[in-house]
């Protein structure tokens, strides 16, 4: 019973969705201010989800109906589980939800797979173009991020989340070393690609493909997808906090704001890149930087 | 249900549809997103697919080419939805009224498909941005 | 370009196209108008396009009372001249041989003249509608002088053929 409470209310579904939607508002407000505009009011994220629940759901004839509706809900459920596992260790709650850092990273990959599934069963040729781009992107940013996770885990000597946090409390956070800084830069770009934001939002390219994979979603199904995206905007910076800072809650909040500011700045100053540029970026430069960080970590700098 | 209906008024996603327009009204729509007349503070956002849209912004006098396609896009927009007849050409076909290829302003074409569609009229050639914002706000009271 | 230089072009064309044309005139310094019978037009235009190295700009049509007058506009940019080839296709026999059969550049404009005026181009490989919708009623030609805007209304359009 207590596990259900952790999963659904705190720090699971309700807590993560509220903080996630407020973060989405922060992102839109800061982007608007950078462009000398006013932005939307603070309840905008909630109004968007509420409005989408009010509209009807249209399922196209060529789409595979039940899979179409089930896939975003599946993505939502797995994001909630990943955030619950992370925050249970972060806030010091000691029971249930076993899982180490690799499990969490691949639970975060399930929404991308759900997106691929939605795009394939939509029955629309524009969606299939988005699907092929999303698959290539998924393979690209996985490599540098796994190298970074392995570096942190090998320094701490264990893959479990609590173990990494405790190692950092004893030996100083990972970001205060040289290898930590390089790995942090790599991780920020991988997180930006995972969230599907500019410059890596090829799969749901708005003006190019008429929204790409999301072309045929409407109503409650789209609400589930937007909610899972908002929750990932809360979950992935938490992931980075645990890997790189790993200490208390106060420092965690400041670090969270710093990561959000970096993500918003990268979004506002860059155009969208092509898929071959993105693959060359992640398999070339970012993987090279991650390997450099691994060498520095091994030498003890 | 009441709070969902209230949140409908606070976030309207707009899809821009151009039927045989001279493109002047299309350019004026982009002006609304600039810092001077920022409409994102009302929650209005331009989307890329009619399935995500709450309001269809129809520019231009409707052509015989465009009529079946416009009705198809209207059928694919999830209801409840608001149709905005934009500019003089949308309200009454403008100066192209007697031409052989213009089959009628937006409301005459739409009433064949759906007699109780909700239409907002914004006249002007092109309408001033202040008129556009006022029209959209008035339309929000209808829904 | 001096007047002497441009006079050379007209003399050259007069010599080469002697038997095929009705008339050739140069009313201004940079314009040459050649009047041809409808049967001889494809030869003259193809000669100008291929051997005389002119560039094809466009073709235009106008409804005279006796028939449709088609003008092919060709240009020579190195000599700074525009050469226009005029033919009058009479209403009694509204046919002309198609140049688009051999040269791709002429295909679309011939489709447009066909659907707007009703001139039949014999041998054209792809005679579909270009700018009018597919649902436009057949037999009505909008750019003729006796066509009124009220001839075609919403009921005349056949939306089944529109492709949706």
Coordinates of C-alpha atoms in Angstrom, one line a residue:
Chain A
X1 CA 0.0 0.0 0.0
X2 CA 2.8 2.3 0.8
X3 CA 4.5 1.5 -2.5
X4 CA 1.3 2.6 -4.3
X5 CA 1.4 5.9 -2.5
X6 CA 5.1 6.3 -3.5
X7 CA 4.3 5.5 -7.1
X8 CA 1.2 7.6 -7.5
X9 CA 1.5 10.6 -5.2
X10 CA 5.0 11.3 -3.9
X11 CA 7.5 11.2 -5.4
X12 CA 5.7 9.5 -8.3
X13 CA 3.0 10.6 -10.6
X14 CA 1.4 13.6 -8.9
X15 CA 4.6 15.2 -7.6
X16 CA 6.5 14.7 -10.8
X17 CA 3.7 16.0 -13.1
X18 CA 3.2 19.1 -11.0
X19 CA 6.9 20.0 -10.9
X20 CA 7.3 18.9 -14.6
X21 CA 4.5 21.2 -15.8
X22 CA 5.9 24.1 -13.8
X23 CA 9.2 23.5 -15.4
X24 CA 7.6 23.5 -18.8
X25 CA 6.2 26.9 -17.9
X26 CA 9.6 28.1 -16.7
X27 CA 11.1 27.1 -20.0
X28 CA 8.5 28.9 -22.1
X29 CA 8.7 32.0 -19.9
X30 CA 12.4 32.3 -20.1
X31 CA 12.4 31.7 -23.9
X32 CA 9.8 34.4 -24.2
X33 CA 11.8 36.8 -22.1
X34 CA 14.9 36.2 -24.1
X35 CA 12.9 37.2 -27.2
X36 CA 11.7 40.4 -25.4
X37 CA 8.1 39.1 -25.1
X38 CA 5.9 38.4 -22.1
X39 CA 5.3 34.7 -21.7
X40 CA 2.4 32.5 -20.8
X41 CA 1.1 32.6 -17.2
X42 CA 2.1 30.0 -14.6
X43 CA -0.9 27.7 -15.1
X44 CA -0.3 27.3 -18.8
X45 CA 1.0 23.7 -18.6
X46 CA -2.0 22.6 -16.6
X47 CA -4.4 24.4 -19.0
X48 CA -2.9 22.7 -22.0
X49 CA -3.4 19.2 -20.4
X50 CA -6.9 20.1 -19.3
X51 CA -7.9 21.3 -22.7
X52 CA -6.5 18.2 -24.4
X53 CA -8.6 16.0 -22.1
X54 CA -11.7 18.0 -23.2
X55 CA -11.4 17.2 -26.9
X56 CA -12.4 14.1 -28.8
X57 CA -10.0 11.4 -29.9
X58 CA -9.9 10.7 -33.6
X59 CA -8.4 7.4 -34.6
X60 CA -7.6 7.2 -38.3
X61 CA -8.8 4.2 -40.4
X62 CA -5.4 2.8 -41.3
X63 CA -4.1 3.0 -37.8
X64 CA -3.9 0.0 -35.4
X65 CA -6.4 1.3 -32.8
X66 CA -5.6 -0.3 -29.5
X67 CA -1.8 0.0 -29.9
X68 CA -2.3 3.7 -30.8
X69 CA -3.9 4.4 -27.5
X70 CA -1.9 2.1 -25.4
X71 CA 1.6 3.3 -26.4
X72 CA 1.6 6.8 -24.8
X73 CA 0.1 5.4 -21.6
X74 CA 2.8 2.8 -21.5
X75 CA 5.4 5.5 -21.9
X76 CA 3.8 7.5 -19.2
X77 CA 3.8 4.6 -16.8
X78 CA 7.5 3.8 -17.4
X79 CA 8.6 7.4 -16.9
X80 CA 6.7 7.5 -13.6
X81 CA 8.5 4.3 -12.5
X82 CA 11.9 5.7 -13.4
X83 CA 11.3 8.9 -11.5
X84 CA 10.0 7.0 -8.5
X85 CA 13.1 4.8 -8.4
X86 CA 15.4 7.9 -8.6
X87 CA 13.6 10.1 -6.1
X88 CA 13.2 7.3 -3.6
X89 CA 17.0 7.1 -3.3
X90 CA 17.4 10.9 -3.4
X91 CA 15.0 11.7 -0.7
X92 CA 16.2 9.0 1.5
X93 CA 13.2 6.7 1.6
X94 CA 14.5 3.3 2.3
X95 CA 12.0 0.7 1.2
X96 CA 10.9 -0.8 -2.1
X97 CA 11.8 0.0 -5.7
X98 CA 15.0 -1.8 -6.2
X99 CA 16.8 -0.7 -9.3
X100 CA 20.2 0.7 -10.2
X101 CA 21.2 3.4 -12.5
X102 CA 21.3 1.4 -15.7
X103 CA 17.7 0.3 -15.1
X104 CA 16.6 3.9 -14.7
X105 CA 18.4 5.0 -17.9
X106 CA 16.7 2.4 -20.0
X107 CA 13.3 3.0 -18.4
X108 CA 13.8 6.5 -19.7
X109 CA 14.3 5.1 -23.1
X110 CA 10.9 3.5 -23.2
X111 CA 9.0 6.7 -24.1
X112 CA 11.2 7.0 -27.2
X113 CA 10.3 3.5 -28.2
X114 CA 6.6 4.3 -27.6
X115 CA 7.0 7.2 -29.9
X116 CA 8.4 5.0 -32.6
X117 CA 5.5 2.6 -32.1
X118 CA 3.0 5.4 -32.4
X119 CA 4.7 6.7 -35.6
X120 CA 4.7 3.3 -37.2
X121 CA 1.0 2.5 -36.5
X122 CA -0.2 5.9 -37.6
X123 CA -0.6 5.0 -41.2
X124 CA 0.7 8.3 -42.4
X125 CA 3.8 8.6 -44.6
X126 CA 5.0 11.7 -42.9
X127 CA 5.1 9.8 -39.6
X128 CA 7.3 7.1 -41.0
X129 CA 9.9 9.7 -42.0
X130 CA 9.8 10.9 -38.4
X131 CA 10.2 7.3 -37.2
X132 CA 13.3 6.7 -39.1
X133 CA 14.9 9.9 -37.8
X134 CA 13.9 9.0 -34.2
X135 CA 15.5 5.6 -34.5
X136 CA 18.7 7.0 -35.7
X137 CA 18.8 9.6 -33.0
X138 CA 18.1 7.0 -30.3
X139 CA 21.1 5.0 -31.4
X140 CA 23.3 8.1 -31.6
X141 CA 23.0 9.6 -28.2
X142 CA 23.0 6.4 -26.3
X143 CA 26.7 5.7 -26.7
X144 CA 28.2 8.8 -25.1
X145 CA 25.7 8.7 -22.2
X146 CA 26.4 5.1 -21.4
X147 CA 30.2 5.8 -21.3
X148 CA 29.5 8.6 -18.9
X149 CA 27.4 6.4 -16.6
X150 CA 30.0 3.7 -16.6
X151 CA 32.7 6.3 -15.6
X152 CA 30.7 7.4 -12.6
X153 CA 29.8 3.9 -11.6
X154 CA 33.3 2.7 -11.9
X155 CA 34.6 5.6 -9.7
X156 CA 32.0 4.8 -7.1
X157 CA 32.6 1.1 -7.4
X158 CA 28.9 0.2 -7.6
X159 CA 25.9 0.7 -10.0
X160 CA 23.4 1.4 -7.3
X161 CA 22.0 4.9 -7.0
X162 CA 22.5 5.0 -3.2
X163 CA 26.1 3.9 -3.7
X164 CA 26.9 6.6 -6.2
X165 CA 25.4 9.3 -3.9
X166 CA 27.3 8.0 -0.8
X167 CA 30.6 7.9 -2.7
X168 CA 30.1 11.5 -3.6
X169 CA 29.2 12.6 -0.1
X170 CA 32.5 11.1 1.1
X171 CA 34.9 12.0 -1.8
X172 CA 33.4 15.3 -3.1
X173 CA 31.0 15.6 -6.0
X174 CA 31.9 14.4 -9.4
X175 CA 31.5 17.8 -11.0
X176 CA 34.3 19.3 -9.0
X177 CA 36.9 17.4 -10.9
X178 CA 38.2 17.8 -14.5
X179 CA 36.7 14.5 -15.7
X180 CA 33.4 15.6 -14.1
X181 CA 33.2 18.8 -16.1
X182 CA 33.8 17.2 -19.4
X183 CA 31.3 14.4 -18.7
X184 CA 28.8 17.0 -17.6
X185 CA 29.0 18.8 -20.9
X186 CA 28.5 15.5 -22.8
X187 CA 25.6 14.6 -20.5
X188 CA 23.8 17.9 -21.1
X189 CA 23.8 17.4 -24.9
X190 CA 22.6 13.8 -24.5
X191 CA 19.8 15.0 -22.3
X192 CA 18.8 17.7 -24.8
X193 CA 18.5 15.0 -27.5
X194 CA 16.6 12.7 -25.3
X195 CA 14.0 15.4 -24.4
X196 CA 13.5 16.1 -28.1
X197 CA 14.3 19.8 -28.0
X198 CA 15.9 22.1 -30.4
X199 CA 18.6 21.5 -31.8
X200 CA 17.7 17.8 -31.9
X201 CA 13.9 17.9 -32.4
X202 CA 14.0 16.2 -35.7
X203 CA 11.4 13.6 -35.0
X204 CA 8.7 16.0 -34.2
X205 CA 9.8 18.8 -36.5
X206 CA 7.0 21.2 -36.5
X207 CA 7.3 23.2 -39.6
X208 CA 9.0 20.6 -41.7
X209 CA 6.9 17.5 -41.4
X210 CA 3.6 18.9 -40.0
X211 CA 4.5 17.6 -36.6
X212 CA 6.1 14.3 -37.8
X213 CA 5.4 11.4 -35.6
X214 CA 2.7 13.2 -33.6
X215 CA 0.7 14.0 -36.7
X216 CA -2.3 11.7 -35.9
X217 CA -2.6 12.1 -32.2
X218 CA -5.5 14.1 -30.7
X219 CA -7.3 14.6 -27.5
X220 CA -6.4 12.4 -24.5
X221 CA -3.7 10.5 -26.3
X222 CA -1.8 13.7 -27.0
X223 CA -2.3 14.7 -23.4
X224 CA -0.6 11.5 -22.2
X225 CA 2.3 12.2 -24.5
X226 CA 2.7 15.9 -23.4
X227 CA 2.5 14.8 -19.8
X228 CA 5.2 12.2 -20.2
X229 CA 7.4 14.8 -21.9
X230 CA 6.9 17.2 -19.0
X231 CA 7.7 14.5 -16.5
X232 CA 10.9 13.8 -18.4
X233 CA 11.8 17.4 -18.0
X234 CA 11.8 16.8 -14.3
X235 CA 13.3 13.4 -14.3
X236 CA 16.3 13.8 -16.5
X237 CA 17.8 16.8 -14.6
X238 CA 17.3 14.7 -11.4
X239 CA 19.3 11.9 -13.1
X240 CA 22.1 14.4 -13.8
X241 CA 22.0 15.7 -10.2
X242 CA 22.4 12.2 -8.8
X243 CA 25.3 11.5 -11.2
X244 CA 27.2 14.7 -10.7
X245 CA 26.2 16.3 -7.5
X246 CA 24.8 13.7 -5.3
X247 CA 24.6 15.6 -2.0
X248 CA 21.7 17.2 -0.2
X249 CA 18.4 18.7 -1.2
X250 CA 19.3 22.4 -1.0
X251 CA 22.2 22.1 -3.4
X252 CA 20.1 19.8 -5.5
X253 CA 17.5 22.6 -6.1
X254 CA 20.1 25.1 -7.1
X255 CA 21.7 22.5 -9.4
X256 CA 18.3 21.7 -10.9
X257 CA 17.8 25.4 -11.8
X258 CA 21.2 25.6 -13.3
X259 CA 20.6 22.6 -15.5
X260 CA 17.2 24.0 -16.6
X261 CA 18.8 27.4 -17.5
X262 CA 21.5 25.6 -19.6
X263 CA 18.9 23.6 -21.4
X264 CA 16.8 26.7 -22.2
X265 CA 19.9 28.6 -23.4
X266 CA 20.9 25.8 -25.7
X267 CA 17.3 25.7 -27.1
X268 CA 17.2 29.4 -27.8
X269 CA 20.5 29.9 -29.5
X270 CA 20.6 27.0 -32.0
X271 CA 18.8 25.9 -35.2
X272 CA 17.6 22.4 -35.9
X273 CA 20.3 20.1 -37.2
X274 CA 20.1 17.4 -39.8
X275 CA 20.2 13.7 -38.9
X276 CA 23.6 13.1 -40.3
X277 CA 25.0 16.1 -38.5
X278 CA 23.5 14.8 -35.3
X279 CA 25.0 11.3 -35.7
X280 CA 28.4 12.7 -36.5
X281 CA 28.2 15.0 -33.5
X282 CA 27.3 12.2 -31.0
X283 CA 29.4 9.4 -32.4
X284 CA 32.4 11.7 -33.1
X285 CA 32.8 14.6 -30.8
X286 CA 30.8 13.6 -27.9
X287 CA 32.0 10.0 -27.8
X288 CA 35.6 11.3 -28.1
X289 CA 35.0 13.7 -25.1
X290 CA 33.5 10.9 -23.1
X291 CA 36.5 8.7 -23.7
X292 CA 38.8 11.5 -22.7
X293 CA 36.8 11.9 -19.5
X294 CA 37.3 8.2 -18.9
X295 CA 41.0 8.4 -19.3
X296 CA 41.2 11.4 -17.0
X297 CA 39.1 9.6 -14.4
X298 CA 41.3 6.6 -14.6
X299 CA 44.4 8.8 -14.1
X300 CA 42.7 10.3 -11.1
X301 CA 42.5 14.0 -12.1
Chain B
X1 CA -16.1 18.8 -16.5
X2 CA -16.3 22.5 -15.6
X3 CA -12.6 23.0 -15.0
X4 CA -11.8 21.3 -18.2
X5 CA -14.1 23.6 -20.1
X6 CA -12.5 26.6 -18.3
X7 CA -9.0 25.4 -19.3
X8 CA -10.2 25.3 -22.9
X9 CA -10.4 29.0 -22.9
X10 CA -6.9 29.4 -21.6
X11 CA -5.1 27.5 -24.2
X12 CA -6.1 27.6 -27.9
X13 CA -3.9 26.0 -30.5
X14 CA -4.3 27.5 -33.9
X15 CA -3.8 25.8 -37.3
X16 CA -3.4 28.2 -40.3
X17 CA -5.2 27.2 -43.5
X18 CA -4.8 29.2 -46.7
X19 CA -7.5 28.7 -49.4
X20 CA -6.8 30.7 -52.5
X21 CA -5.4 33.7 -50.6
X22 CA -3.3 36.5 -51.9
X23 CA -0.9 35.7 -49.0
X24 CA -1.3 39.1 -47.4
X25 CA -3.4 37.7 -44.5
X26 CA -1.0 34.8 -44.1
X27 CA 1.8 37.2 -43.4
X28 CA -0.3 39.2 -41.0
X29 CA -0.9 36.1 -38.9
X30 CA 2.8 35.8 -38.3
X31 CA 2.8 39.3 -37.0
X32 CA 0.8 38.2 -34.0
X33 CA 3.6 36.1 -32.7
X34 CA 6.2 38.9 -32.7
X35 CA 7.1 40.7 -29.5
X36 CA 4.8 43.7 -30.2
X37 CA 1.5 41.9 -30.2
X38 CA 2.6 38.8 -28.4
X39 CA -0.4 36.3 -28.2
X40 CA 1.5 33.6 -26.5
X41 CA 0.6 35.2 -23.2
X42 CA -3.0 34.1 -23.9
X43 CA -1.9 30.6 -24.5
X44 CA -2.2 30.7 -28.2
X45 CA 0.3 28.6 -30.2
X46 CA 0.7 27.7 -33.8
X47 CA 0.7 24.0 -34.4
X48 CA 1.6 21.9 -37.5
X49 CA -1.2 19.5 -37.8
X50 CA -5.0 20.0 -37.9
X51 CA -5.4 17.1 -35.4
X52 CA -3.8 19.2 -32.7
X53 CA -5.8 22.3 -33.4
X54 CA -8.6 24.0 -31.6
X55 CA -9.1 26.9 -34.0
X56 CA -8.8 26.9 -37.8
X57 CA -7.7 30.2 -39.2
X58 CA -9.0 30.2 -42.7
X59 CA -7.5 32.9 -45.0
X60 CA -8.7 33.6 -48.4
X61 CA -11.8 33.3 -50.6
X62 CA -12.6 29.7 -51.1
X63 CA -11.7 28.3 -54.5
X64 CA -13.2 25.3 -56.3
X65 CA -9.8 23.7 -55.9
X66 CA -9.7 24.3 -52.2
X67 CA -13.4 23.6 -51.3
X68 CA -13.2 19.8 -50.9
X69 CA -9.8 20.0 -49.2
X70 CA -11.0 22.6 -46.8
X71 CA -14.0 20.5 -45.8
X72 CA -11.7 17.5 -45.4
X73 CA -9.4 19.4 -43.0
X74 CA -12.5 20.6 -41.1
X75 CA -13.7 17.0 -40.7
X76 CA -10.3 16.0 -39.3
X77 CA -10.1 18.7 -36.6
X78 CA -11.4 17.3 -33.3
X79 CA -14.5 19.0 -32.1
X80 CA -15.1 21.3 -30.3
X81 CA -13.4 23.7 -32.7
X82 CA -13.7 27.3 -33.7
X83 CA -13.4 28.5 -37.3
X84 CA -12.1 32.0 -37.9
X85 CA -13.0 33.5 -41.2
X86 CA -10.1 35.8 -41.6
X87 CA -10.0 39.0 -43.7
X88 CA -12.5 40.4 -46.2
X89 CA -12.0 37.5 -48.5
X90 CA -12.9 35.0 -45.7
X91 CA -16.0 37.0 -44.6
X92 CA -17.5 37.8 -47.9
X93 CA -15.1 36.9 -50.8
X94 CA -13.8 40.4 -50.9
X95 CA -13.1 41.8 -54.4
X96 CA -13.0 38.4 -56.0
X97 CA -16.7 37.8 -55.4
X98 CA -17.9 37.6 -59.0
X99 CA -15.1 35.4 -60.3
X100 CA -15.9 32.1 -62.0
X101 CA -13.6 30.1 -59.6
X102 CA -14.6 31.5 -56.2
X103 CA -17.4 29.3 -54.8
X104 CA -18.3 31.4 -51.9
X105 CA -17.1 32.8 -48.6
X106 CA -16.1 30.5 -45.7
X107 CA -19.5 30.4 -44.0
X108 CA -21.4 29.5 -47.1
X109 CA -19.1 26.6 -47.8
X110 CA -19.0 25.4 -44.2
X111 CA -22.7 25.4 -43.7
X112 CA -23.1 22.6 -46.3
X113 CA -20.9 20.4 -44.1
X114 CA -21.9 21.4 -40.6
X115 CA -24.8 23.8 -40.1
X116 CA -23.9 24.6 -36.5
X117 CA -20.2 25.3 -36.9
X118 CA -19.0 28.2 -34.8
X119 CA -17.5 30.9 -37.0
X120 CA -15.8 34.2 -35.9
X121 CA -15.6 36.9 -38.6
X122 CA -12.6 39.3 -38.6
X123 CA -12.9 41.8 -41.4
X124 CA -10.2 44.0 -42.9
X125 CA -7.9 43.7 -45.8
X126 CA -5.6 42.8 -44.1
X127 CA -7.1 43.0 -40.6
X128 CA -5.1 45.1 -38.1
X129 CA -3.5 43.0 -35.3
X130 CA -5.6 44.7 -32.7
X131 CA -8.7 43.6 -34.6
X132 CA -7.4 40.0 -34.8
X133 CA -6.8 39.8 -31.0
X134 CA -10.2 41.3 -30.3
X135 CA -11.8 38.8 -32.6
X136 CA -10.1 35.8 -31.0
X137 CA -11.0 37.0 -27.5
X138 CA -14.7 37.4 -28.6
X139 CA -14.6 34.0 -30.1
X140 CA -13.4 32.5 -26.8
X141 CA -16.6 33.7 -25.1
X142 CA -18.7 31.7 -27.6
X143 CA -17.3 28.4 -26.9
Chain C
X1 CA 23.6 47.8 -79.8
X2 CA 23.5 50.1 -82.7
X3 CA 20.8 50.3 -85.3
X4 CA 23.0 48.9 -87.9
X5 CA 23.7 45.8 -85.8
X6 CA 20.0 45.1 -85.3
X7 CA 19.1 45.6 -88.9
X8 CA 21.5 42.7 -89.5
X9 CA 19.3 40.3 -87.6
X10 CA 16.2 41.1 -89.6
X11 CA 18.0 40.8 -92.9
X12 CA 19.5 37.5 -91.8
X13 CA 16.1 36.1 -90.8
X14 CA 14.4 37.4 -94.0
X15 CA 17.0 35.5 -96.1
X16 CA 16.8 32.2 -94.2
X17 CA 13.0 32.0 -93.7
X18 CA 12.0 33.5 -97.1
X19 CA 9.2 31.1 -98.2
X20 CA 7.7 30.1 -94.8
X21 CA 6.5 33.4 -93.5
X22 CA 3.9 35.9 -94.5
X23 CA 5.5 39.1 -93.1
X24 CA 8.4 40.3 -91.0
X25 CA 8.7 43.7 -89.4
X26 CA 10.9 45.6 -86.9
X27 CA 8.8 48.4 -85.5
X28 CA 11.3 49.3 -82.7
X29 CA 14.9 48.7 -82.2
X30 CA 14.8 45.6 -80.1
X31 CA 11.6 43.9 -81.3
X32 CA 11.0 41.7 -84.4
X33 CA 7.5 40.5 -85.3
X34 CA 7.1 37.6 -87.7
X35 CA 3.6 36.6 -89.0
X36 CA 3.2 33.0 -90.1
X37 CA 0.4 30.7 -91.2
X38 CA -0.8 28.2 -88.6
X39 CA 0.6 25.2 -90.6
X40 CA 4.1 26.6 -90.9
X41 CA 4.5 27.8 -87.3
X42 CA 6.1 24.8 -85.7
X43 CA 8.9 24.8 -88.4
X44 CA 9.6 28.5 -87.9
X45 CA 9.6 28.3 -84.1
X46 CA 11.8 25.2 -84.0
X47 CA 14.2 26.8 -86.4
X48 CA 14.5 29.9 -84.2
X49 CA 14.8 27.8 -81.0
X50 CA 17.3 25.2 -82.1
X51 CA 19.4 26.6 -85.0
X52 CA 19.2 30.3 -84.3
X53 CA 19.8 29.8 -80.5
X54 CA 16.9 31.8 -79.2
X55 CA 15.6 31.3 -75.6
X56 CA 11.9 30.5 -75.3
X57 CA 10.2 33.0 -72.8
X58 CA 6.5 32.3 -73.1
X59 CA 3.5 32.1 -75.4
X60 CA 0.4 34.3 -75.2
X61 CA -3.0 34.1 -76.7
X62 CA -5.7 36.7 -77.4
X63 CA -9.2 36.3 -78.7
X64 CA -9.6 38.2 -82.0
X65 CA -13.0 38.1 -83.7
X66 CA -11.9 35.7 -86.5
X67 CA -10.0 33.3 -84.3
X68 CA -7.4 33.0 -81.6
X69 CA -4.0 34.7 -82.2
X70 CA -1.1 32.9 -80.5
X71 CA 2.2 34.7 -80.2
X72 CA 5.4 32.8 -79.3
X73 CA 7.9 35.1 -77.6
X74 CA 11.6 34.1 -78.1
X75 CA 14.6 36.1 -77.0
X76 CA 18.3 36.5 -77.9
X77 CA 20.1 38.0 -75.0
X78 CA 23.5 38.4 -76.6
X79 CA 21.9 40.6 -79.4
X80 CA 19.4 42.2 -76.9
X81 CA 16.4 41.3 -79.0
X82 CA 12.9 39.7 -78.6
X83 CA 11.5 37.9 -81.6
X84 CA 7.7 37.3 -81.6
X85 CA 6.1 34.7 -83.9
X86 CA 2.4 35.5 -84.5
X87 CA -0.2 33.1 -85.9
X88 CA -4.0 33.5 -86.3
X89 CA -5.8 30.2 -85.7
X90 CA -9.3 30.6 -87.2
X91 CA -12.5 29.5 -85.3
X92 CA -13.5 27.3 -88.2
X93 CA -10.4 25.1 -87.6
X94 CA -9.1 25.6 -84.1
X95 CA -6.1 23.2 -84.5
X96 CA -2.4 23.7 -84.6
X97 CA 0.5 21.2 -84.5
X98 CA 2.1 20.8 -81.1
X99 CA 5.7 21.9 -80.6
X100 CA 5.7 20.2 -77.1
X101 CA 5.9 16.8 -78.8
X102 CA 9.5 17.3 -79.5
X103 CA 10.7 20.1 -77.2
X104 CA 9.8 19.9 -73.5
X105 CA 9.9 23.6 -72.8
X106 CA 6.6 24.2 -74.7
X107 CA 4.5 21.6 -73.0
X108 CA 3.0 23.5 -70.1
X109 CA 2.1 26.7 -71.9
X110 CA 0.3 24.7 -74.6
X111 CA -1.7 22.9 -71.9
X112 CA -2.7 26.3 -70.5
X113 CA -3.7 27.8 -73.9
X114 CA -5.7 24.7 -74.5
X115 CA -7.8 24.9 -71.3
X116 CA -8.2 28.6 -71.4
X117 CA -9.1 29.1 -75.1
X118 CA -10.0 25.7 -76.5
X119 CA -7.2 25.5 -79.1
X120 CA -6.3 21.8 -79.8
X121 CA -2.7 21.0 -80.0
X122 CA -2.3 17.9 -82.2
X123 CA 0.2 15.3 -80.9
X124 CA 0.8 16.7 -77.4
X125 CA 1.8 13.9 -75.1
X126 CA 0.2 15.1 -71.9
X127 CA -3.0 17.2 -72.4
X128 CA -4.3 17.5 -68.8
X129 CA -5.6 20.6 -67.1
X130 CA -2.9 22.8 -65.8
X131 CA -4.3 25.7 -63.7
X132 CA -8.1 25.1 -63.8
X133 CA -9.4 22.6 -61.2
X134 CA -10.3 19.1 -62.5
X135 CA -13.9 19.8 -61.5
X136 CA -14.3 22.7 -63.9
X137 CA -17.0 21.9 -66.4
X138 CA -15.9 20.9 -69.8
X139 CA -16.6 23.0 -72.9
X140 CA -16.3 26.4 -71.2
X141 CA -13.2 28.5 -71.9
X142 CA -12.7 31.4 -69.5
X143 CA -10.4 33.7 -71.5
X144 CA -12.7 33.9 -74.5
X145 CA -14.4 37.3 -75.0
X146 CA -17.9 35.8 -74.9
X147 CA -17.4 34.1 -71.6
X148 CA -19.1 35.8 -68.6
X149 CA -18.3 35.2 -65.0
X150 CA -21.8 34.2 -64.3
X151 CA -21.6 31.3 -66.8
X152 CA -20.0 29.0 -64.2
X153 CA -21.5 28.8 -60.7
X154 CA -21.0 26.4 -57.8
X155 CA -23.5 23.9 -59.1
X156 CA -21.6 23.4 -62.3
X157 CA -18.5 22.1 -60.6
X158 CA -18.3 18.4 -60.5
X159 CA -16.5 17.7 -57.2
X160 CA -16.3 14.0 -57.8
X161 CA -13.5 14.6 -60.3
X162 CA -11.5 16.7 -57.9
X163 CA -9.3 13.9 -56.6
X164 CA -10.3 13.8 -52.9

